[in-house]
mmCIF file with all atom_site columns, C-alpha atoms in Angstrom:
data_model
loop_
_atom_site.group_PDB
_atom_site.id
_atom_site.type_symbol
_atom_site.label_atom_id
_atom_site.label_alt_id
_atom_site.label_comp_id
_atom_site.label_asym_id
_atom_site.label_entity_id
_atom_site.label_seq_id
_atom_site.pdbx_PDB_ins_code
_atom_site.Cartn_x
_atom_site.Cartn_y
_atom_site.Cartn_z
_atom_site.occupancy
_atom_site.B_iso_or_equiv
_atom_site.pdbx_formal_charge
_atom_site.auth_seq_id
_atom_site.auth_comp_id
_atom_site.auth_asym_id
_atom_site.auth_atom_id
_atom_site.pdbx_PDB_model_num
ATOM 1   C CA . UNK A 1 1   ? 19.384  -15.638 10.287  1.00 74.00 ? 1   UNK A CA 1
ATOM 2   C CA . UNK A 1 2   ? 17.197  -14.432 7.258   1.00 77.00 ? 2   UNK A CA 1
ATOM 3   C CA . UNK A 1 3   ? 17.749  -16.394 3.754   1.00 79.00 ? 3   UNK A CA 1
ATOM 4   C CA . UNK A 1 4   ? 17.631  -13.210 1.853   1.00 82.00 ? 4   UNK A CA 1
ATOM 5   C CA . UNK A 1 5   ? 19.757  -13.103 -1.364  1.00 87.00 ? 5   UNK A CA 1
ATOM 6   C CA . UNK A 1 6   ? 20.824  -9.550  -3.733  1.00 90.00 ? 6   UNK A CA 1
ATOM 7   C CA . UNK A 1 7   ? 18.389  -11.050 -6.300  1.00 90.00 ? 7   UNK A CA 1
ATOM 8   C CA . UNK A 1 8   ? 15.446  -11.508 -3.980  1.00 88.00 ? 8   UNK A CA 1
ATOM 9   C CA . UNK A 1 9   ? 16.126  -8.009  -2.263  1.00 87.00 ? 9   UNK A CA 1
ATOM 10  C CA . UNK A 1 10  ? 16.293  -6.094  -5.876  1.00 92.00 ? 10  UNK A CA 1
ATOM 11  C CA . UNK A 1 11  ? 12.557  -7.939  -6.813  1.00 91.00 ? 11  UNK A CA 1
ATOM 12  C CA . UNK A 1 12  ? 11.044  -6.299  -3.881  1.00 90.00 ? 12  UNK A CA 1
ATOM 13  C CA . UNK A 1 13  ? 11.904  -3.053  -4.645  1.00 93.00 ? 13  UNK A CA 1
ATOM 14  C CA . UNK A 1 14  ? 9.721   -3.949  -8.139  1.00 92.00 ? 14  UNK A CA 1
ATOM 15  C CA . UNK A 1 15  ? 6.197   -3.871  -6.142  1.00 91.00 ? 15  UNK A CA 1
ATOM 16  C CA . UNK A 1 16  ? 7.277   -0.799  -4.039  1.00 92.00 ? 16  UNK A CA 1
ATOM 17  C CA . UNK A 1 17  ? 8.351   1.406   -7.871  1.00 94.00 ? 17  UNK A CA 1
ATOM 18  C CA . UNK A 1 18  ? 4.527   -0.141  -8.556  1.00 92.00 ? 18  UNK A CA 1
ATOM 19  C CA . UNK A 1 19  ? 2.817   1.350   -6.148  1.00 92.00 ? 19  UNK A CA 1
ATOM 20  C CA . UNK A 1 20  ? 4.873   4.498   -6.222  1.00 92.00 ? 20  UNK A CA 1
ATOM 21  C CA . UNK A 1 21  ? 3.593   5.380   -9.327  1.00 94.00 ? 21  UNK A CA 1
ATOM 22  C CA . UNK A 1 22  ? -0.361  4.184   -8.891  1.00 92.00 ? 22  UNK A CA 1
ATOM 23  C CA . UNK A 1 23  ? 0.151   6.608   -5.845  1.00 92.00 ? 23  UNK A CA 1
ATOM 24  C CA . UNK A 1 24  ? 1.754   9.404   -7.764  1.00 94.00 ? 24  UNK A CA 1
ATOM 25  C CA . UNK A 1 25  ? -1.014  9.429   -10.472 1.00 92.00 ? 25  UNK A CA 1
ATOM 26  C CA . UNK A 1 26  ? -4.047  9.774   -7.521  1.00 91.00 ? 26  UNK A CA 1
ATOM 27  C CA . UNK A 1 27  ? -2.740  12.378  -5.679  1.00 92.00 ? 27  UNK A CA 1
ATOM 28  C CA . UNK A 1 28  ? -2.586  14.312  -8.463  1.00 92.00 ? 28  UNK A CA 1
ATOM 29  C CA . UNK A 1 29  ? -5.941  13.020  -10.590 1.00 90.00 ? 29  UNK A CA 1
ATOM 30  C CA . UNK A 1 30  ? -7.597  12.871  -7.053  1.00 88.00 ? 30  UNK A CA 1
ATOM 31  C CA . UNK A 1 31  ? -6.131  16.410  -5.956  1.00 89.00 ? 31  UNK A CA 1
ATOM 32  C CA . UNK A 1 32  ? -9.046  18.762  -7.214  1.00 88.00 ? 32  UNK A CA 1
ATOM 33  C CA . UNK A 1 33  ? -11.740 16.507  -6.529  1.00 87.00 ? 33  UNK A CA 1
ATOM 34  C CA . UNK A 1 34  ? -10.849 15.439  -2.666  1.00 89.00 ? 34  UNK A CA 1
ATOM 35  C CA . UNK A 1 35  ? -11.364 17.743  0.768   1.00 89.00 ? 35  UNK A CA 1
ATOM 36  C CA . UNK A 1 36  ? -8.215  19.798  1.511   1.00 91.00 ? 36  UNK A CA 1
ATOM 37  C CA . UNK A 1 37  ? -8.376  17.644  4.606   1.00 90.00 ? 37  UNK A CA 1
ATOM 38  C CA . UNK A 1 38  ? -9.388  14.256  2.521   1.00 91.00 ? 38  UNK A CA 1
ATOM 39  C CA . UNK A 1 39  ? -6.273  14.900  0.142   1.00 93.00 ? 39  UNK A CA 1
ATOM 40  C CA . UNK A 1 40  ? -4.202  15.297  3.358   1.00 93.00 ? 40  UNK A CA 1
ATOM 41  C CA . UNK A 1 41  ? -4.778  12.138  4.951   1.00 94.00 ? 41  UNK A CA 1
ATOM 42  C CA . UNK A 1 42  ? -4.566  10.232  1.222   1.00 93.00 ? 42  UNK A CA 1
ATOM 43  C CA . UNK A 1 43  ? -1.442  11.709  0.751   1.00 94.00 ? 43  UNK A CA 1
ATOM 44  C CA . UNK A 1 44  ? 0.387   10.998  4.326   1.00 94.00 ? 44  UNK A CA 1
ATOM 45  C CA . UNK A 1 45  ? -1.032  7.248   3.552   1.00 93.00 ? 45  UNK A CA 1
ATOM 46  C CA . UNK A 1 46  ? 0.623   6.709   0.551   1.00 94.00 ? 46  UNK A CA 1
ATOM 47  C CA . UNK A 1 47  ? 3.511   8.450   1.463   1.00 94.00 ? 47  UNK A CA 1
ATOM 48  C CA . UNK A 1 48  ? 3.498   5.860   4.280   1.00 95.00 ? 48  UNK A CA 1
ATOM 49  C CA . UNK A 1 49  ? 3.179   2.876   2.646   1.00 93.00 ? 49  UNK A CA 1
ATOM 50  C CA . UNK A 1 50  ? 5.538   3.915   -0.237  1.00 94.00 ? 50  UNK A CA 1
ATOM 51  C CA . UNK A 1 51  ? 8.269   4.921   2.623   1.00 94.00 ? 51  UNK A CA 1
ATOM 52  C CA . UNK A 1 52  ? 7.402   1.715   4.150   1.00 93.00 ? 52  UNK A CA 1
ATOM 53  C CA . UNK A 1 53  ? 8.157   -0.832  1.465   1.00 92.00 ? 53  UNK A CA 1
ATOM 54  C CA . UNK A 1 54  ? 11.009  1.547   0.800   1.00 94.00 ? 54  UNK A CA 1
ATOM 55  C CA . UNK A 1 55  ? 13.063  1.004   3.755   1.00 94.00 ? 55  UNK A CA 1
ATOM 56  C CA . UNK A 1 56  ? 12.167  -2.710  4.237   1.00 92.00 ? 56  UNK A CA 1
ATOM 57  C CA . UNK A 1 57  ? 13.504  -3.189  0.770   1.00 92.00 ? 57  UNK A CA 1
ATOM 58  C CA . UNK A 1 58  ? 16.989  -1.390  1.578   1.00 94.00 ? 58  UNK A CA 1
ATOM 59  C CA . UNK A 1 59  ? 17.054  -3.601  4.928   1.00 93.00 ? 59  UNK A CA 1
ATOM 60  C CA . UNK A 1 60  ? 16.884  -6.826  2.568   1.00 92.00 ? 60  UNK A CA 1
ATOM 61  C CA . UNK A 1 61  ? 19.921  -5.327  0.143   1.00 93.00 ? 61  UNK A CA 1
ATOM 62  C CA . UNK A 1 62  ? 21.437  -4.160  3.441   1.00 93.00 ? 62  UNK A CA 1
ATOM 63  C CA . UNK A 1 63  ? 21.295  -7.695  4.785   1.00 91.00 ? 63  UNK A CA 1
ATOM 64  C CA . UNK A 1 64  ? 21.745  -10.009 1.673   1.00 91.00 ? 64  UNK A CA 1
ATOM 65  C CA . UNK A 1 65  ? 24.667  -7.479  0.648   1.00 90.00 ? 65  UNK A CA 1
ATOM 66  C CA . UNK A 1 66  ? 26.729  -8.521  3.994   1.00 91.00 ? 66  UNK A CA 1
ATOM 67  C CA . UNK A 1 67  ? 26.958  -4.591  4.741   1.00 90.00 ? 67  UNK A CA 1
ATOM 68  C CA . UNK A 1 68  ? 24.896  -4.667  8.235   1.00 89.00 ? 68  UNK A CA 1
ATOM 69  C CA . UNK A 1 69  ? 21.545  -6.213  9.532   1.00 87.00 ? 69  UNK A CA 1
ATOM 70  C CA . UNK A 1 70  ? 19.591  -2.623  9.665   1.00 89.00 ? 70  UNK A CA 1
ATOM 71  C CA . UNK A 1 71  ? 16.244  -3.805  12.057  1.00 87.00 ? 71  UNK A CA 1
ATOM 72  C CA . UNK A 1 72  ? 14.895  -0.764  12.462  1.00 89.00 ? 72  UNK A CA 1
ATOM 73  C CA . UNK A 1 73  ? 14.283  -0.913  8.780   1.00 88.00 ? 73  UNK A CA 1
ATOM 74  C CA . UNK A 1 74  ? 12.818  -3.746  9.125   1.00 87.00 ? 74  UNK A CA 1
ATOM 75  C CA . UNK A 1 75  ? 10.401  -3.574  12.688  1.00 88.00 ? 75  UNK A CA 1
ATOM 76  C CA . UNK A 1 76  ? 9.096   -0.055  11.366  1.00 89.00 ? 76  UNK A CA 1
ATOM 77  C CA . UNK A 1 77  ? 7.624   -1.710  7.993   1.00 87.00 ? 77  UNK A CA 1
ATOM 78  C CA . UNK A 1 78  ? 4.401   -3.046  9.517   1.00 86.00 ? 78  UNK A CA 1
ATOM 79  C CA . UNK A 1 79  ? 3.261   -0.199  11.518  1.00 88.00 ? 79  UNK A CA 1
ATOM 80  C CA . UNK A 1 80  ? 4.345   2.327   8.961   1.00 91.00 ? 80  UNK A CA 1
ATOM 81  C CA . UNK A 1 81  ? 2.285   0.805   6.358   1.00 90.00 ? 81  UNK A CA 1
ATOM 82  C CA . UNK A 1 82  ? -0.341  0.035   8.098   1.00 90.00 ? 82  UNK A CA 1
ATOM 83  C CA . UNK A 1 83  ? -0.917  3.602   9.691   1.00 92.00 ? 83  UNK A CA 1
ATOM 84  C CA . UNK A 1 84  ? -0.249  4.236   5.756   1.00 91.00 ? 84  UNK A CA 1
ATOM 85  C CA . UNK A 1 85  ? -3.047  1.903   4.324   1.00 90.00 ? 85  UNK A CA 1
ATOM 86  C CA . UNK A 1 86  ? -5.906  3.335   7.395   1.00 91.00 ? 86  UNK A CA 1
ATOM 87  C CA . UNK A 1 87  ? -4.919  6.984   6.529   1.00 93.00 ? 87  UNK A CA 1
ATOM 88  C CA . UNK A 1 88  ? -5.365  6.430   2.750   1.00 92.00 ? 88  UNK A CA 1
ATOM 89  C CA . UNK A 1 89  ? -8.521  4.384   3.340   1.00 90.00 ? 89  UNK A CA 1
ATOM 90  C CA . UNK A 1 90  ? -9.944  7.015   5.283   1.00 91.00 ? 90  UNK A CA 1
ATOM 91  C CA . UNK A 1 91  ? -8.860  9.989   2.939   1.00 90.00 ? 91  UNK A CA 1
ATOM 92  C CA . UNK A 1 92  ? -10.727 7.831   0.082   1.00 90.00 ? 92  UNK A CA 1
ATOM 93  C CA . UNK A 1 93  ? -13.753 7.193   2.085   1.00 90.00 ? 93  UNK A CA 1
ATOM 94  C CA . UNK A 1 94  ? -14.180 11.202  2.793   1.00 89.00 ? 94  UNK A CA 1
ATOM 95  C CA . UNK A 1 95  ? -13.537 12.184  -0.519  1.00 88.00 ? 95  UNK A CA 1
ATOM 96  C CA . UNK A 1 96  ? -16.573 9.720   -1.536  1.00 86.00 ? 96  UNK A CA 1
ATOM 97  C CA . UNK A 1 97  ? -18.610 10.770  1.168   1.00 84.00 ? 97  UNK A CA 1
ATOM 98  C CA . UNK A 1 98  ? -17.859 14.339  1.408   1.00 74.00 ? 98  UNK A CA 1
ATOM 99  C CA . UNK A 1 99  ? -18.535 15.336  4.543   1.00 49.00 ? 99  UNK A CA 1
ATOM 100 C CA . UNK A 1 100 ? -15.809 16.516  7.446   1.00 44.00 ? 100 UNK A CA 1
ATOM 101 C CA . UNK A 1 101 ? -15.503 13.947  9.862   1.00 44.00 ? 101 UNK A CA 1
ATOM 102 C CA . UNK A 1 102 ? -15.289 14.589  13.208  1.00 42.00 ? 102 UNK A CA 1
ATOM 103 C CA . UNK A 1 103 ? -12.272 13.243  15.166  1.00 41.00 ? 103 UNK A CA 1
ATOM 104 C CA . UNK A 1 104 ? -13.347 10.964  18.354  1.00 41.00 ? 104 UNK A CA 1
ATOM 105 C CA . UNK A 1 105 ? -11.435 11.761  21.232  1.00 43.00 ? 105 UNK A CA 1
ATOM 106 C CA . UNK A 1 106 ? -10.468 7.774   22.576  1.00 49.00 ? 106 UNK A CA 1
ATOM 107 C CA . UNK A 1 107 ? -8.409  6.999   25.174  1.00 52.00 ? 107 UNK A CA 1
ATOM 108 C CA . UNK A 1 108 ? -5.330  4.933   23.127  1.00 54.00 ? 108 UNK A CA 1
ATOM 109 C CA . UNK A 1 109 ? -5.868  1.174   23.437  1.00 50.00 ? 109 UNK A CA 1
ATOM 110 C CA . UNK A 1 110 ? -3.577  -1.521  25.248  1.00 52.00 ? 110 UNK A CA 1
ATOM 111 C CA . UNK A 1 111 ? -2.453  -3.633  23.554  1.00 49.00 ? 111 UNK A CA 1
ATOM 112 C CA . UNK A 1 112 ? 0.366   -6.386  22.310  1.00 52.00 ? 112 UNK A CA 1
ATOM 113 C CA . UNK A 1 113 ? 0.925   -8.233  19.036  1.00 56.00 ? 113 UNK A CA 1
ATOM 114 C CA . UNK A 1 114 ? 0.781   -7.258  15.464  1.00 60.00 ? 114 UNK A CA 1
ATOM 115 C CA . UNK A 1 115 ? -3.160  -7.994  15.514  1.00 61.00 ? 115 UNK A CA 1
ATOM 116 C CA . UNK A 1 116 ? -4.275  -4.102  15.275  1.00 67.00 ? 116 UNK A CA 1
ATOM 117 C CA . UNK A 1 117 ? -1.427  -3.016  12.817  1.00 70.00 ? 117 UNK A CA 1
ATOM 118 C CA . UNK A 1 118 ? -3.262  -5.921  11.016  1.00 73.00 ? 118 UNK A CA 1
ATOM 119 C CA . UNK A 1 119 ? -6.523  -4.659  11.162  1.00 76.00 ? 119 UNK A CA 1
ATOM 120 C CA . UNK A 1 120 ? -5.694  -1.170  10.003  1.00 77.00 ? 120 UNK A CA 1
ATOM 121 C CA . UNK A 1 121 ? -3.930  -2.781  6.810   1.00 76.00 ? 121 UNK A CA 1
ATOM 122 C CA . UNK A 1 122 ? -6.998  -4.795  5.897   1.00 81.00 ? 122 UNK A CA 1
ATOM 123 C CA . UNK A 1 123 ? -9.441  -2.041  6.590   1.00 83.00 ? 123 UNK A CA 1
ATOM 124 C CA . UNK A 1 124 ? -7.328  0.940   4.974   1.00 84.00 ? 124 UNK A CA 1
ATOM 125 C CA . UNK A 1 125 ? -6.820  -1.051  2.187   1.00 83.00 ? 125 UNK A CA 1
ATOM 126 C CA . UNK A 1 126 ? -9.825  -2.500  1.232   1.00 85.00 ? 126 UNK A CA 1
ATOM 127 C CA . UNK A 1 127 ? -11.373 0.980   1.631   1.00 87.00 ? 127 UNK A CA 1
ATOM 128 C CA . UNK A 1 128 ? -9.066  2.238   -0.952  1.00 88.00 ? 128 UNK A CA 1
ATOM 129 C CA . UNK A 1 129 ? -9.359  -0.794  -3.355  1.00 89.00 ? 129 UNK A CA 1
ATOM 130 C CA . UNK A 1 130 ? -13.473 -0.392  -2.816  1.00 90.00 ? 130 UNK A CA 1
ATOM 131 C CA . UNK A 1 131 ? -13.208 3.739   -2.998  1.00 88.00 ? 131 UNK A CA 1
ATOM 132 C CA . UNK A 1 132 ? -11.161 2.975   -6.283  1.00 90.00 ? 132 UNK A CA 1
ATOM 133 C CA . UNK A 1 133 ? -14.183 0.719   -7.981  1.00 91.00 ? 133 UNK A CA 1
ATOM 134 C CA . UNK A 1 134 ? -16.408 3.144   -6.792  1.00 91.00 ? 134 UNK A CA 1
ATOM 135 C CA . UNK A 1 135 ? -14.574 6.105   -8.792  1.00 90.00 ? 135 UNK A CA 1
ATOM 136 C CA . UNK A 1 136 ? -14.307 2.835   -11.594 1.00 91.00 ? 136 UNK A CA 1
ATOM 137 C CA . UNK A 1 137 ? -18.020 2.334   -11.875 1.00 91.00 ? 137 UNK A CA 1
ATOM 138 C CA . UNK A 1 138 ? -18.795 5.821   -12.007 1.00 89.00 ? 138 UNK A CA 1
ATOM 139 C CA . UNK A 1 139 ? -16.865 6.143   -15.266 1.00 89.00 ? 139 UNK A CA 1
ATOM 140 C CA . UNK A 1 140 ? -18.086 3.331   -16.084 1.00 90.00 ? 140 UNK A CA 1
ATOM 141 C CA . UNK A 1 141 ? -14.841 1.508   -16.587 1.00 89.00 ? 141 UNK A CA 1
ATOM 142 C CA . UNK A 1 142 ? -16.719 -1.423  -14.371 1.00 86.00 ? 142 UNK A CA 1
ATOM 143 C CA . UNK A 1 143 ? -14.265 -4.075  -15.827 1.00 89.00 ? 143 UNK A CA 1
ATOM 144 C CA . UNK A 1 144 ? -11.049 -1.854  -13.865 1.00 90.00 ? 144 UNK A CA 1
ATOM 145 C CA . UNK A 1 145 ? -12.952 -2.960  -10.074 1.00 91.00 ? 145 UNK A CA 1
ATOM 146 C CA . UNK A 1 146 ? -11.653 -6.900  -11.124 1.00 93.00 ? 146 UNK A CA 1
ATOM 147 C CA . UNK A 1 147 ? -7.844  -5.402  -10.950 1.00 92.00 ? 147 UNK A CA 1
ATOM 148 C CA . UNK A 1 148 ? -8.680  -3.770  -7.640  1.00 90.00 ? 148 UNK A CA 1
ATOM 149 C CA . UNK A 1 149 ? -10.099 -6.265  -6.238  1.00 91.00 ? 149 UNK A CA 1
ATOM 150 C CA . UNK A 1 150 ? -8.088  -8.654  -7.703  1.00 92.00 ? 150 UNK A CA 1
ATOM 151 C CA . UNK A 1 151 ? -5.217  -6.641  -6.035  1.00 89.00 ? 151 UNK A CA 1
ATOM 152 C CA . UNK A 1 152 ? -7.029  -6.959  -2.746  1.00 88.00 ? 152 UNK A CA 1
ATOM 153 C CA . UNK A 1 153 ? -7.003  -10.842 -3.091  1.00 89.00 ? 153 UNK A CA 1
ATOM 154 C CA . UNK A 1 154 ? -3.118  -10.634 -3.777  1.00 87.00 ? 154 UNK A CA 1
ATOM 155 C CA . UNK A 1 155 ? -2.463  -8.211  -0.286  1.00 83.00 ? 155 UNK A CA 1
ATOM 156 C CA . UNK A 1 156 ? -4.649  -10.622 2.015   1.00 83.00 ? 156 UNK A CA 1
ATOM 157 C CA . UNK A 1 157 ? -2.813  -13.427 0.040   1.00 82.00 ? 157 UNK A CA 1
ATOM 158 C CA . UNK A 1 158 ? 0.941   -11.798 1.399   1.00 76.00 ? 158 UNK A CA 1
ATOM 159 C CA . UNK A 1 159 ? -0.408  -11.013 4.426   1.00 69.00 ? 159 UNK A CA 1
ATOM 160 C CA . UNK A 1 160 ? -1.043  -14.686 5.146   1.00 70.00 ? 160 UNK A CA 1
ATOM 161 C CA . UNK A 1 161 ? 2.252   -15.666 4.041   1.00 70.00 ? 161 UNK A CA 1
ATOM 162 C CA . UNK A 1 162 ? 3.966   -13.723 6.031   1.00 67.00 ? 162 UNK A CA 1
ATOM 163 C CA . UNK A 1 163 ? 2.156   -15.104 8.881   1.00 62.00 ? 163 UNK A CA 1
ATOM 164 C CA . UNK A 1 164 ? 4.509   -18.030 7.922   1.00 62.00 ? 164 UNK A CA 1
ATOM 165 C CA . UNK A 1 165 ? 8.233   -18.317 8.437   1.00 59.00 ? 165 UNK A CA 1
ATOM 166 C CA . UNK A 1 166 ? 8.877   -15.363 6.703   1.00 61.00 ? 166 UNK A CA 1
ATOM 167 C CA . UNK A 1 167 ? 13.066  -16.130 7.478   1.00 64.00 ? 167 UNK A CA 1
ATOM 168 C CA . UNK A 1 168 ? 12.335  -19.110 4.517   1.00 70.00 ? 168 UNK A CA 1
ATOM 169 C CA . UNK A 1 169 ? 13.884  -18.279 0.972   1.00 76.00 ? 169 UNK A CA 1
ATOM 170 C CA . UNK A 1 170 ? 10.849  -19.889 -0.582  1.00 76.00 ? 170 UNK A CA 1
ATOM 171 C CA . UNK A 1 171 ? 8.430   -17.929 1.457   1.00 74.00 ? 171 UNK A CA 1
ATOM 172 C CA . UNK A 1 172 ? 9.809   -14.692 0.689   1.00 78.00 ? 172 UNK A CA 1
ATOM 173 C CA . UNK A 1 173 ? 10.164  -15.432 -2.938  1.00 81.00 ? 173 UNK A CA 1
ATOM 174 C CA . UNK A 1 174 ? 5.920   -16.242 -2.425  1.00 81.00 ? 174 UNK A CA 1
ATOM 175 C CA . UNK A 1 175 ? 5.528   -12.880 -0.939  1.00 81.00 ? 175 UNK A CA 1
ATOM 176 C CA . UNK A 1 176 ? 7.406   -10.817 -3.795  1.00 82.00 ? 176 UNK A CA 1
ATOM 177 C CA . UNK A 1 177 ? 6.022   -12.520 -6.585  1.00 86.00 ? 177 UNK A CA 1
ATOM 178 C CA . UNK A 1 178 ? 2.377   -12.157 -4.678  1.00 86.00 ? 178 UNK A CA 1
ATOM 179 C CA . UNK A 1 179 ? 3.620   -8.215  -4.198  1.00 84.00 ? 179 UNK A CA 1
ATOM 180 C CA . UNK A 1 180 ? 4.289   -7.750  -7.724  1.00 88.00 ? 180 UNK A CA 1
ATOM 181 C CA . UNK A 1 181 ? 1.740   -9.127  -8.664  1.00 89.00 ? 181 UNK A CA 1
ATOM 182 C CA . UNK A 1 182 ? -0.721  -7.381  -6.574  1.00 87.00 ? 182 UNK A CA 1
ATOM 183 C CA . UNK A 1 183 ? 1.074   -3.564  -6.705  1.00 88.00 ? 183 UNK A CA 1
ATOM 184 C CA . UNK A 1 184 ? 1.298   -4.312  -10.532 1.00 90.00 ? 184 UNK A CA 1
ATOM 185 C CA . UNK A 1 185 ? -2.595  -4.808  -11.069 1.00 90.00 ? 185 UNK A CA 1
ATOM 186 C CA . UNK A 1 186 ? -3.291  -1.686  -8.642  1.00 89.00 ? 186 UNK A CA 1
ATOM 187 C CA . UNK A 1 187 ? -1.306  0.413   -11.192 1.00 90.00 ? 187 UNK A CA 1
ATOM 188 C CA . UNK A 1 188 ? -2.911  -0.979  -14.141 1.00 92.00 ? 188 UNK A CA 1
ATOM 189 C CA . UNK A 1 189 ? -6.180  -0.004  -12.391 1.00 91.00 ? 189 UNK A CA 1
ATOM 190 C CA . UNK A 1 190 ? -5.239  3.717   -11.810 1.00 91.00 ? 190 UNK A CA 1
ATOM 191 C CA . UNK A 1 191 ? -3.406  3.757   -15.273 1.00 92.00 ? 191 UNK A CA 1
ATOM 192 C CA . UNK A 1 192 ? -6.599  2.792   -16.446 1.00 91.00 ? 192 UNK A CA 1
ATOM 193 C CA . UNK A 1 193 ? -8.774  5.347   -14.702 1.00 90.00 ? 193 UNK A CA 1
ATOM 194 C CA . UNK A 1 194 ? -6.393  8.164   -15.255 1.00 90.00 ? 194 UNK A CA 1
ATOM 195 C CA . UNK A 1 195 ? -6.598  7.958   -19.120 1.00 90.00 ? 195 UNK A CA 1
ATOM 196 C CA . UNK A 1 196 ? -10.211 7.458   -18.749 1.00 88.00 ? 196 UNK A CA 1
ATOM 197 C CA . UNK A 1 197 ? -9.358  10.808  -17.283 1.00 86.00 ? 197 UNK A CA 1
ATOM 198 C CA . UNK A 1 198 ? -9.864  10.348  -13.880 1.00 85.00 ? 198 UNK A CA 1
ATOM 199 C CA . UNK A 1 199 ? -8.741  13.809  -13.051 1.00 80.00 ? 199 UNK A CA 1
ATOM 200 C CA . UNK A 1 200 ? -11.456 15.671  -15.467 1.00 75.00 ? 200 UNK A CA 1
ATOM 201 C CA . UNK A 1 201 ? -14.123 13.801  -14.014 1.00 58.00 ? 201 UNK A CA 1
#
């Protein structure tokens, strides 16, 4: 049993509209300036994570609402946005260093747990948060890289929580109001850079 209510559901849909937006804005101020390649793997990210926060959302409506307990909506959130978050990442990080990476052929790893969905979160999205000061210092908008990484703090901060008993009301209250939070000082960032006009630079 999950103590989910309406109210709580409808709030976490507020972080996913956030980063929606912040996402909407880069691909198109980042669009002339990234690889055809870079811009591909920045876009599937986002797309990702936004589809991601999406569906676990509806799950919570779904569930608080009586109507059905829809898990697949709910199991697919962490892998979706983490594969998200390391595709972004990576899309940022070859747009900065723009060069074509080569792809490694690996064998795929064995594994159990949530530990490497975890891993590619962190990584993906501090590579995005650090690409983003990067792009902030060079318009030298250096007081914009405290909202990014301020943001960062407020990801690593849900992540923790929901290491917790994340079936708790008060816990996922904590998580939302972290989300907002966080989402909502990512898209003050890009608003930010994209009036600095991000996308003429």
């Amino acid at each position: 049993m999950y103590d989910v209510s309406i109210p709580m559901a409808l709030v976490d849909y507020i972080p996913v509209v956030f980063f929606g937006w912040a996402a909407v804005l880069l691909q198109r101020d980042l669009y002339r300036r990234m690889p055809k390649y870079a811009f591909a793997c920045f876009a599937a990210g986002t797309i990702n994570i936004f589809a991601a926060g999406f569906c676990k959302a509806t799950w919570k409506l779904l569930y608080a609402a009586g109507i059905c307990d829809f898990q697949a909506l709910n199991t697919m959130f962490l892998p979706t946005q983490s594969i998200g978050f390391l595709l972004a990442g990576l899309g940022m990080v070859l747009m900065l260093a723009g060069r074509r990476s080569t792809a490694l052929a690996v064998a795929p790893p064995v594994f159990s747990g949530s530990f490497v969905f975890i891993a590619m979160m962190v990584l993906g999205l501090g590579a995005v948060c650090a690409s983003l000061s990067v792009l902030a210092a060079q318009m030298k908008k250096k007081g914009v890289i405290a909202l990014f990484a301020l943001s960062f703090v407020c990801s690593m901060a849900m992540g923790y929580l929901s290491s917790r008993d994340s079936t708790a009301a008060a816990v996922n209250w904590a998580e939302q109001l972290i989300n907002c939070l966080g989402q909502g000082l990512l898209l003050a960032g890009v608003l930010s850079l994209h009036k600095a006009g991000l996308r003429e630079e």
